Amino acid sequence: MQFLRNIFDNLRPNFEEGGKFEKYYKGFEAMETFAFTPGHTSHKGAHIRDAIDLKRTMFLVVIAMVPALLFGMWNTGHQYYLSIGELTGLGEGLIDKLIFGAIRVLPIVVVSYAVGLGIEFAIAIKNNHSVNEGYLVSGMLIPLVLPSEIPLWMVAVATAFAVVIGKEVFGGTGMNILNPALTARAFLFFAYPTKMSGNAVWIPQESGMAGVDGYTGETLLSQAYNAPTGTEFGTLAYDAAGQQYGSLADTMWASFWGWIPGSIGETSVFAILLGAAILIFTGIGSWRIMLSFLVGGLTMSLIFNAWGANSFMSVHPLQQLMMGSFMFGMVFMATDPVSAAQTTMGKWIYGFLAGFLGIMIRVFNPAYPEGIMMAILFMNVMAPLIDHYVVEANINRRLKRAKVAA
Amino acid sequence: MPKNVRIRKGADIKLVGAAERVKGEAPFASSFAIKPTEFHGLTPKMVVKEGAEVKAGSVIFFDKDNEHVKFTSPVSGEVAEIVRGAKRKILEVRIVPDQEQKFEQFDLSDLSSTEKVKTVLMSSGLWPMLKQRPYDVMANPQLKPKAIFISAFDSAPLGPDYDFILHGEQDSFQKGLEALSKLTDGKVHLTTRGGSAADATFTQAKGVEHNTITGPHPAGNVGIQIHHIDPINKGDIVWTISAQNVALMGKFLITGKVDLKKTIALAGSEVEKPRYLTTWVGASMKSIVEGQIKAGDNRIISGNVLTGDASSADGYLGFFDDVVTIIPEGNEPQFLGWLAPNFHKFSLSRSYFSWLNPGKKYKLNTNMNGEDRAYVVSGQYEAVLPMDVYPVQLIKSIMTNDLDKMENLGIYEVIPEDLALCEYACTSKMNVQSILRGGLDVAKQELG
């Protein structure tokens, strides 16, 4: 790799003070440190430092999203073939489905990264601060929470909005209040609701092609929402081709593996749990938030079960949690360390409330049968308040101790 | 009541090059130095000029704010050079020793009262061994601390083993403790490592409160021990002193001579034969490391790898340091270092493969392993700080210079070494210790 090192060393003078491209130093630095972990040594304090840095952290989060991305690509293809009545078996046409999905999904990923990183670099150069690695994760999260049929220009607009309004106006990664990827999704949801919800957005459609008989493209969530009172959703649920799953167990099976319509990366509980395992094992994702989020969602589902005013309330709790964005939100969105609560106690409260409110909004909201995004964004806003009270309690303990001693 | 504390948070970083338990002797150094900068907040007032002849125990300078606190020469010889920095700040006073050592003789005939003990400690130059909390400054002789704390072990990576160093120093240690107990109306706390047998020097010490603490580093940090045994509240004063300095103090109080010969550990992956050496306070680093150091670009640290000061072969052993650590410099860039498997690197998280082999000892270098960033990851500091303190919030309050918050969040209870592991663990590579030092200085200035 010496030749690459030489290239950077030769280019460096141009970007350093007095060089031709002095202004672009931060951009150069980002590229250089990406290629080579710098030989910076400690000057103050601890002489040795942990091997972990933000690049490794973010890279591992991206790795954790890869199962969901790959599955999402396959599922995009699978849903398409299901809707046209070809290769309907799960095992059939693996490569065809993957290629079809990749053609749909990868451009979204590319647009998200290109726009997001472009803005990040531009702002870093303008404000002369280092390019933060945070967007490596956001740039992957954004495609995974969108329907595969989203127009690319919308991805670009939403990404720009998320990076600028969601993050940079607050001072960049580490300073933001809201999760940038969810900001992008919320922006699209309110700006272009017809492209973010309904029955037409989840499954790729090619013009002039009619779906098979019974094809609807409806998500399970929407089916559960629309199920007539008194019926049991689990037994009535059907797939993209209109084929009924037959029993609650079969519906849950399909939801767990994820061959159902939905946002690109959100359908497969299995793929998401693989990601969760990576995040928890490496210590990068907070298991406390995930666990309390799960418990929160479960609690609300059970409360709704007990209430049982309509069939959506009566959905089996596990089925409730395996539909929609719940799992993805739990593993990848709520755990964003910057926008989540930062104290240990705060994480428990934050996670629980986010899961609890997520299911509550999902079931109560008449306009849109998904509430996880709203709940997490709401809890992002509340997280500093939660932390404030947790820290306040620590301060009070200290004051009390001083009084007892005095 | 003695306390037996168990902590879970923290981390033991296992490094190559632990000092073997054999005692060698470092050659008598050809140069010694006292560094006023080591005593935080001190403004030195010189007493001697370059060229003056001094004995071991002769006054070199004193504290401008408290002229009774003297700083004395560790050896007899000639004041060779007063090294000054910006604004003529005194950085080092170098002394070239005589071959034959001559000692000032101090009068110890009457040590009955607190005042007399204080006077003799101050005039002999041993007083500065006492550190004061809050703020980690030299003990103020006009105050009376609520307690004095001594940690009988060092849990830092490659830290010295006081059970070994002070083996057989029972009399000196006991004498030192007796003097210390005169300085406080409260208790003198001696804390040993729980679950293992300490040396008789510690276990048979009288007139002290014997506590134990069990758990990973920073269990041996006296600050952690104070927090769990008798925490510092607003307005409290606590003094601390290292175990070896108690023995040196005791030895002085027995002989009346300032004889600062002590044992240090020479450790680290770049030391040929890591072991213990006897040397003197203020000895030149050259006398300690010459011939002991492996080839290559190395960093010589006076102190341990987490809290020590970078030194060099031209430097001097720090006044408070009982270990010299030598590790490789890490100034080589690494291609795609964030992506490579890096089996040779160690991480407290499982983002590298060091979890595969928990017993493995690492040869870590001084590379930062990343660049400075804003805080992104949470929960890292808390995992290695066994205190009921919110470290990130405290550090942020210092960054924003919010004095009320610093006070409320417990700045009285911590000193930089307590947060050294937080600094080690930080993904965003914050210089936590120097930030905290800055906060302590602001707090001291504003709150007194």
PDB file of N, CA and C in Angstrom, chain B residues 293-353:
ATOM      1  N   ILE B 293      16.751  -0.685  27.571  1.00  0.00           N
ATOM      2  CA  ILE B 293      15.666  -0.366  26.649  1.00  0.00           C
ATOM      3  C   ILE B 293      15.915  -1.019  25.302  1.00  0.00           C
ATOM      4  N   LYS B 294      14.854  -1.557  24.724  1.00  0.00           N
ATOM      5  CA  LYS B 294      15.008  -2.223  23.426  1.00  0.00           C
ATOM      6  C   LYS B 294      15.144  -1.192  22.315  1.00  0.00           C
ATOM      7  N   ALA B 295      15.708  -1.637  21.196  1.00  0.00           N
ATOM      8  CA  ALA B 295      15.895  -0.731  20.068  1.00  0.00           C
ATOM      9  C   ALA B 295      14.540  -0.328  19.505  1.00  0.00           C
ATOM     10  N   GLY B 296      14.513   0.818  18.842  1.00  0.00           N
ATOM     11  CA  GLY B 296      13.281   1.260  18.216  1.00  0.00           C
ATOM     12  C   GLY B 296      12.836   2.591  18.779  1.00  0.00           C
ATOM     13  N   ASP B 297      11.741   3.072  18.219  1.00  0.00           N
ATOM     14  CA  ASP B 297      11.197   4.353  18.635  1.00  0.00           C
ATOM     15  C   ASP B 297      10.281   4.101  19.831  1.00  0.00           C
ATOM     16  N   ASN B 298      10.739   4.467  21.003  1.00  0.00           N
ATOM     17  CA  ASN B 298       9.979   4.131  22.206  1.00  0.00           C
ATOM     18  C   ASN B 298       9.587   5.366  22.991  1.00  0.00           C
ATOM     19  N   ARG B 299       8.581   5.193  23.818  1.00  0.00           N
ATOM     20  CA  ARG B 299       8.200   6.265  24.723  1.00  0.00           C
ATOM     21  C   ARG B 299       8.514   5.841  26.147  1.00  0.00           C
ATOM     22  N   ILE B 300       9.266   6.713  26.821  1.00  0.00           N
ATOM     23  CA  ILE B 300       9.585   6.462  28.219  1.00  0.00           C
ATOM     24  C   ILE B 300       8.588   7.257  29.051  1.00  0.00           C
ATOM     25  N   ILE B 301       7.886   6.569  29.933  1.00  0.00           N
ATOM     26  CA  ILE B 301       6.851   7.219  30.721  1.00  0.00           C
ATOM     27  C   ILE B 301       7.238   7.154  32.189  1.00  0.00           C
ATOM     28  N   SER B 302       7.290   8.312  32.831  1.00  0.00           N
ATOM     29  CA  SER B 302       7.482   8.328  34.270  1.00  0.00           C
ATOM     30  C   SER B 302       6.102   8.166  34.885  1.00  0.00           C
ATOM     31  N   GLY B 303       5.826   6.965  35.373  1.00  0.00           N
ATOM     32  CA  GLY B 303       4.481   6.654  35.835  1.00  0.00           C
ATOM     33  C   GLY B 303       3.916   5.531  35.005  1.00  0.00           C
ATOM     34  N   ASN B 304       2.614   5.274  35.140  1.00  0.00           N
ATOM     35  CA  ASN B 304       2.034   4.176  34.368  1.00  0.00           C
ATOM     36  C   ASN B 304       1.473   4.672  33.040  1.00  0.00           C
ATOM     37  N   VAL B 305       1.048   3.736  32.214  1.00  0.00           N
ATOM     38  CA  VAL B 305       0.633   4.094  30.852  1.00  0.00           C
ATOM     39  C   VAL B 305      -0.643   4.921  30.805  1.00  0.00           C
ATOM     40  N   LEU B 306      -1.409   4.922  31.885  1.00  0.00           N
ATOM     41  CA  LEU B 306      -2.662   5.675  31.857  1.00  0.00           C
ATOM     42  C   LEU B 306      -2.507   7.101  32.366  1.00  0.00           C
ATOM     43  N   THR B 307      -1.638   7.283  33.360  1.00  0.00           N
ATOM     44  CA  THR B 307      -1.589   8.605  33.998  1.00  0.00           C
ATOM     45  C   THR B 307      -0.205   9.232  34.012  1.00  0.00           C
ATOM     46  N   GLY B 308       0.806   8.507  33.556  1.00  0.00           N
ATOM     47  CA  GLY B 308       2.178   8.996  33.684  1.00  0.00           C
ATOM     48  C   GLY B 308       2.480  10.175  32.774  1.00  0.00           C
ATOM     49  N   ASP B 309       3.692  10.717  32.950  1.00  0.00           N
ATOM     50  CA  ASP B 309       4.137  11.809  32.102  1.00  0.00           C
ATOM     51  C   ASP B 309       5.149  11.285  31.109  1.00  0.00           C
ATOM     52  N   ALA B 310       5.016  11.725  29.859  1.00  0.00           N
ATOM     53  CA  ALA B 310       6.004  11.344  28.859  1.00  0.00           C
ATOM     54  C   ALA B 310       7.339  11.940  29.261  1.00  0.00           C
ATOM     55  N   SER B 311       8.373  11.112  29.242  1.00  0.00           N
ATOM     56  CA  SER B 311       9.693  11.592  29.615  1.00  0.00           C
ATOM     57  C   SER B 311      10.660  11.172  28.512  1.00  0.00           C
ATOM     58  N   SER B 312      11.932  11.238  28.794  1.00  0.00           N
ATOM     59  CA  SER B 312      12.926  10.785  27.821  1.00  0.00           C
ATOM     60  C   SER B 312      14.170  10.412  28.603  1.00  0.00           C
ATOM     61  N   ALA B 313      15.156   9.915  27.906  1.00  0.00           N
ATOM     62  CA  ALA B 313      16.392   9.532  28.597  1.00  0.00           C
ATOM     63  C   ALA B 313      17.051  10.749  29.245  1.00  0.00           C
ATOM     64  N   ASP B 314      16.707  11.945  28.759  1.00  0.00           N
ATOM     65  CA  ASP B 314      17.251  13.164  29.361  1.00  0.00           C
ATOM     66  C   ASP B 314      16.396  13.678  30.515  1.00  0.00           C
ATOM     67  N   GLY B 315      15.267  13.007  30.762  1.00  0.00           N
ATOM     68  CA  GLY B 315      14.350  13.490  31.794  1.00  0.00           C
ATOM     69  C   GLY B 315      14.709  12.964  33.168  1.00  0.00           C
ATOM     70  N   TYR B 316      13.777  13.148  34.079  1.00  0.00           N
ATOM     71  CA  TYR B 316      14.016  12.734  35.465  1.00  0.00           C
ATOM     72  C   TYR B 316      12.797  11.989  35.996  1.00  0.00           C
ATOM     73  N   LEU B 317      13.055  11.115  36.929  1.00  0.00           N
ATOM     74  CA  LEU B 317      11.965  10.363  37.554  1.00  0.00           C
ATOM     75  C   LEU B 317      11.062  11.329  38.323  1.00  0.00           C
ATOM     76  N   GLY B 318       9.764  11.192  38.131  1.00  0.00           N
ATOM     77  CA  GLY B 318       8.822  12.078  38.805  1.00  0.00           C
ATOM     78  C   GLY B 318       8.814  11.853  40.308  1.00  0.00           C
ATOM     79  N   PHE B 319       8.510  12.913  41.042  1.00  0.00           N
ATOM     80  CA  PHE B 319       8.526  12.876  42.502  1.00  0.00           C
ATOM     81  C   PHE B 319       7.570  11.821  43.049  1.00  0.00           C
ATOM     82  N   PHE B 320       6.414  11.661  42.409  1.00  0.00           N
ATOM     83  CA  PHE B 320       5.391  10.753  42.929  1.00  0.00           C
ATOM     84  C   PHE B 320       5.411   9.380  42.260  1.00  0.00           C
ATOM     85  N   ASP B 321       6.301   9.200  41.287  1.00  0.00           N
ATOM     86  CA  ASP B 321       6.194   8.001  40.460  1.00  0.00           C
ATOM     87  C   ASP B 321       6.989   6.827  41.014  1.00  0.00           C
ATOM     88  N   ASP B 322       6.329   5.679  41.059  1.00  0.00           N
ATOM     89  CA  ASP B 322       6.977   4.453  41.531  1.00  0.00           C
ATOM     90  C   ASP B 322       7.133   3.449  40.406  1.00  0.00           C
ATOM     91  N   VAL B 323       6.933   3.901  39.187  1.00  0.00           N
ATOM     92  CA  VAL B 323       7.102   3.001  38.050  1.00  0.00           C
ATOM     93  C   VAL B 323       7.573   3.816  36.846  1.00  0.00           C
ATOM     94  N   VAL B 324       8.431   3.209  36.070  1.00  0.00           N
ATOM     95  CA  VAL B 324       8.809   3.776  34.779  1.00  0.00           C
ATOM     96  C   VAL B 324       8.394   2.754  33.738  1.00  0.00           C
ATOM     97  N   THR B 325       7.612   3.193  32.760  1.00  0.00           N
ATOM     98  CA  THR B 325       7.082   2.275  31.757  1.00  0.00           C
ATOM     99  C   THR B 325       7.626   2.674  30.385  1.00  0.00           C
ATOM    100  N   ILE B 326       8.038   1.689  29.632  1.00  0.00           N
ATOM    101  CA  ILE B 326       8.521   1.980  28.275  1.00  0.00           C
ATOM    102  C   ILE B 326       7.685   1.184  27.270  1.00  0.00           C
ATOM    103  N   ILE B 327       7.021   1.901  26.374  1.00  0.00           N
ATOM    104  CA  ILE B 327       6.212   1.246  25.343  1.00  0.00           C
ATOM    105  C   ILE B 327       6.604   1.825  23.990  1.00  0.00           C
ATOM    106  N   PRO B 328       6.283   1.103  22.906  1.00  0.00           N
ATOM    107  CA  PRO B 328       6.647   1.629  21.586  1.00  0.00           C
ATOM    108  C   PRO B 328       5.777   2.831  21.212  1.00  0.00           C
ATOM    109  N   GLU B 329       6.371   3.747  20.456  1.00  0.00           N
ATOM    110  CA  GLU B 329       5.579   4.816  19.870  1.00  0.00           C
ATOM    111  C   GLU B 329       4.742   4.216  18.746  1.00  0.00           C
ATOM    112  N   GLY B 330       3.604   4.813  18.483  1.00  0.00           N
ATOM    113  CA  GLY B 330       2.734   4.278  17.427  1.00  0.00           C
ATOM    114  C   GLY B 330       2.528   5.296  16.339  1.00  0.00           C
ATOM    115  N   ASN B 331       3.620   5.816  15.791  1.00  0.00           N
ATOM    116  CA  ASN B 331       3.454   6.920  14.835  1.00  0.00           C
ATOM    117  C   ASN B 331       3.445   6.486  13.373  1.00  0.00           C
ATOM    118  N   GLU B 332       3.172   5.212  13.130  1.00  0.00           N
ATOM    119  CA  GLU B 332       3.069   4.736  11.753  1.00  0.00           C
ATOM    120  C   GLU B 332       1.611   4.687  11.329  1.00  0.00           C
ATOM    121  N   PRO B 333       1.263   5.309  10.203  1.00  0.00           N
ATOM    122  CA  PRO B 333      -0.113   5.158   9.728  1.00  0.00           C
ATOM    123  C   PRO B 333      -0.386   3.708   9.317  1.00  0.00           C
ATOM    124  N   GLN B 334      -1.619   3.289   9.463  1.00  0.00           N
ATOM    125  CA  GLN B 334      -1.956   1.916   9.096  1.00  0.00           C
ATOM    126  C   GLN B 334      -3.024   1.918   8.007  1.00  0.00           C
ATOM    127  N   PHE B 335      -2.756   1.152   6.946  1.00  0.00           N
ATOM    128  CA  PHE B 335      -3.695   1.118   5.828  1.00  0.00           C
ATOM    129  C   PHE B 335      -5.025   0.498   6.268  1.00  0.00           C
ATOM    130  N   LEU B 336      -6.111   1.234   6.051  1.00  0.00           N
ATOM    131  CA  LEU B 336      -7.457   0.786   6.425  1.00  0.00           C
ATOM    132  C   LEU B 336      -7.485   0.203   7.854  1.00  0.00           C
ATOM    133  N   GLY B 337      -6.865   0.911   8.752  1.00  0.00           N
ATOM    134  CA  GLY B 337      -6.744   0.425  10.131  1.00  0.00           C
ATOM    135  C   GLY B 337      -8.080   0.161  10.791  1.00  0.00           C
ATOM    136  N   TRP B 338      -9.118   0.895  10.383  1.00  0.00           N
ATOM    137  CA  TRP B 338     -10.438   0.723  10.988  1.00  0.00           C
ATOM    138  C   TRP B 338     -11.117  -0.544  10.484  1.00  0.00           C
ATOM    139  N   LEU B 339     -10.607  -1.062   9.359  1.00  0.00           N
ATOM    140  CA  LEU B 339     -11.237  -2.212   8.735  1.00  0.00           C
ATOM    141  C   LEU B 339     -10.484  -3.504   9.028  1.00  0.00           C
ATOM    142  N   ALA B 340      -9.167  -3.384   9.204  1.00  0.00           N
ATOM    143  CA  ALA B 340      -8.315  -4.564   9.377  1.00  0.00           C
ATOM    144  C   ALA B 340      -8.716  -5.343  10.626  1.00  0.00           C
ATOM    145  N   PRO B 341      -8.463  -6.644  10.630  1.00  0.00           N
ATOM    146  CA  PRO B 341      -8.848  -7.426  11.816  1.00  0.00           C
ATOM    147  C   PRO B 341      -8.079  -7.000  13.068  1.00  0.00           C
ATOM    148  N   ASN B 342      -6.807  -6.616  12.910  1.00  0.00           N
ATOM    149  CA  ASN B 342      -6.034  -6.077  14.030  1.00  0.00           C
ATOM    150  C   ASN B 342      -6.014  -6.966  15.272  1.00  0.00           C
ATOM    151  N   PHE B 343      -5.498  -8.157  15.101  1.00  0.00           N
ATOM    152  CA  PHE B 343      -5.442  -9.072  16.243  1.00  0.00           C
ATOM    153  C   PHE B 343      -4.508  -8.571  17.347  1.00  0.00           C
ATOM    154  N   HIS B 344      -3.612  -7.654  16.969  1.00  0.00           N
ATOM    155  CA  HIS B 344      -2.659  -7.168  17.973  1.00  0.00           C
ATOM    156  C   HIS B 344      -3.219  -6.000  18.773  1.00  0.00           C
ATOM    157  N   LYS B 345      -4.395  -5.544  18.404  1.00  0.00           N
ATOM    158  CA  LYS B 345      -4.946  -4.398  19.132  1.00  0.00           C
ATOM    159  C   LYS B 345      -5.907  -4.855  20.214  1.00  0.00           C
ATOM    160  N   PHE B 346      -6.049  -4.014  21.222  1.00  0.00           N
ATOM    161  CA  PHE B 346      -6.916  -4.364  22.337  1.00  0.00           C
ATOM    162  C   PHE B 346      -8.054  -3.359  22.437  1.00  0.00           C
ATOM    163  N   SER B 347      -9.241  -3.904  22.659  1.00  0.00           N
ATOM    164  CA  SER B 347     -10.380  -3.017  22.852  1.00  0.00           C
ATOM    165  C   SER B 347     -11.250  -3.547  23.969  1.00  0.00           C
ATOM    166  N   LEU B 348     -11.805  -2.642  24.744  1.00  0.00           N
ATOM    167  CA  LEU B 348     -12.741  -3.055  25.795  1.00  0.00           C
ATOM    168  C   LEU B 348     -14.059  -3.494  25.181  1.00  0.00           C
ATOM    169  N   SER B 349     -14.384  -2.951  24.001  1.00  0.00           N
ATOM    170  CA  SER B 349     -15.574  -3.419  23.303  1.00  0.00           C
ATOM    171  C   SER B 349     -15.176  -4.667  22.525  1.00  0.00           C
ATOM    172  N   ARG B 350     -16.152  -5.343  21.955  1.00  0.00           N
ATOM    173  CA  ARG B 350     -15.799  -6.519  21.153  1.00  0.00           C
ATOM    174  C   ARG B 350     -15.709  -6.168  19.682  1.00  0.00           C
ATOM    175  N   SER B 351     -15.379  -4.924  19.383  1.00  0.00           N
ATOM    176  CA  SER B 351     -15.289  -4.524  17.985  1.00  0.00           C
ATOM    177  C   SER B 351     -13.977  -4.990  17.363  1.00  0.00           C
ATOM    178  N   TYR B 352     -13.025  -5.381  18.189  1.00  0.00           N
ATOM    179  CA  TYR B 352     -11.824  -6.048  17.686  1.00  0.00           C
ATOM    180  C   TYR B 352     -11.826  -7.440  18.308  1.00  0.00           C
ATOM    181  N   PHE B 353     -10.837  -8.224  17.943  1.00  0.00           N
ATOM    182  CA  PHE B 353     -10.939  -9.627  18.338  1.00  0.00           C
ATOM    183  C   PHE B 353     -10.282  -9.936  19.680  1.00  0.00           C
TER     184      PHE B 353
END
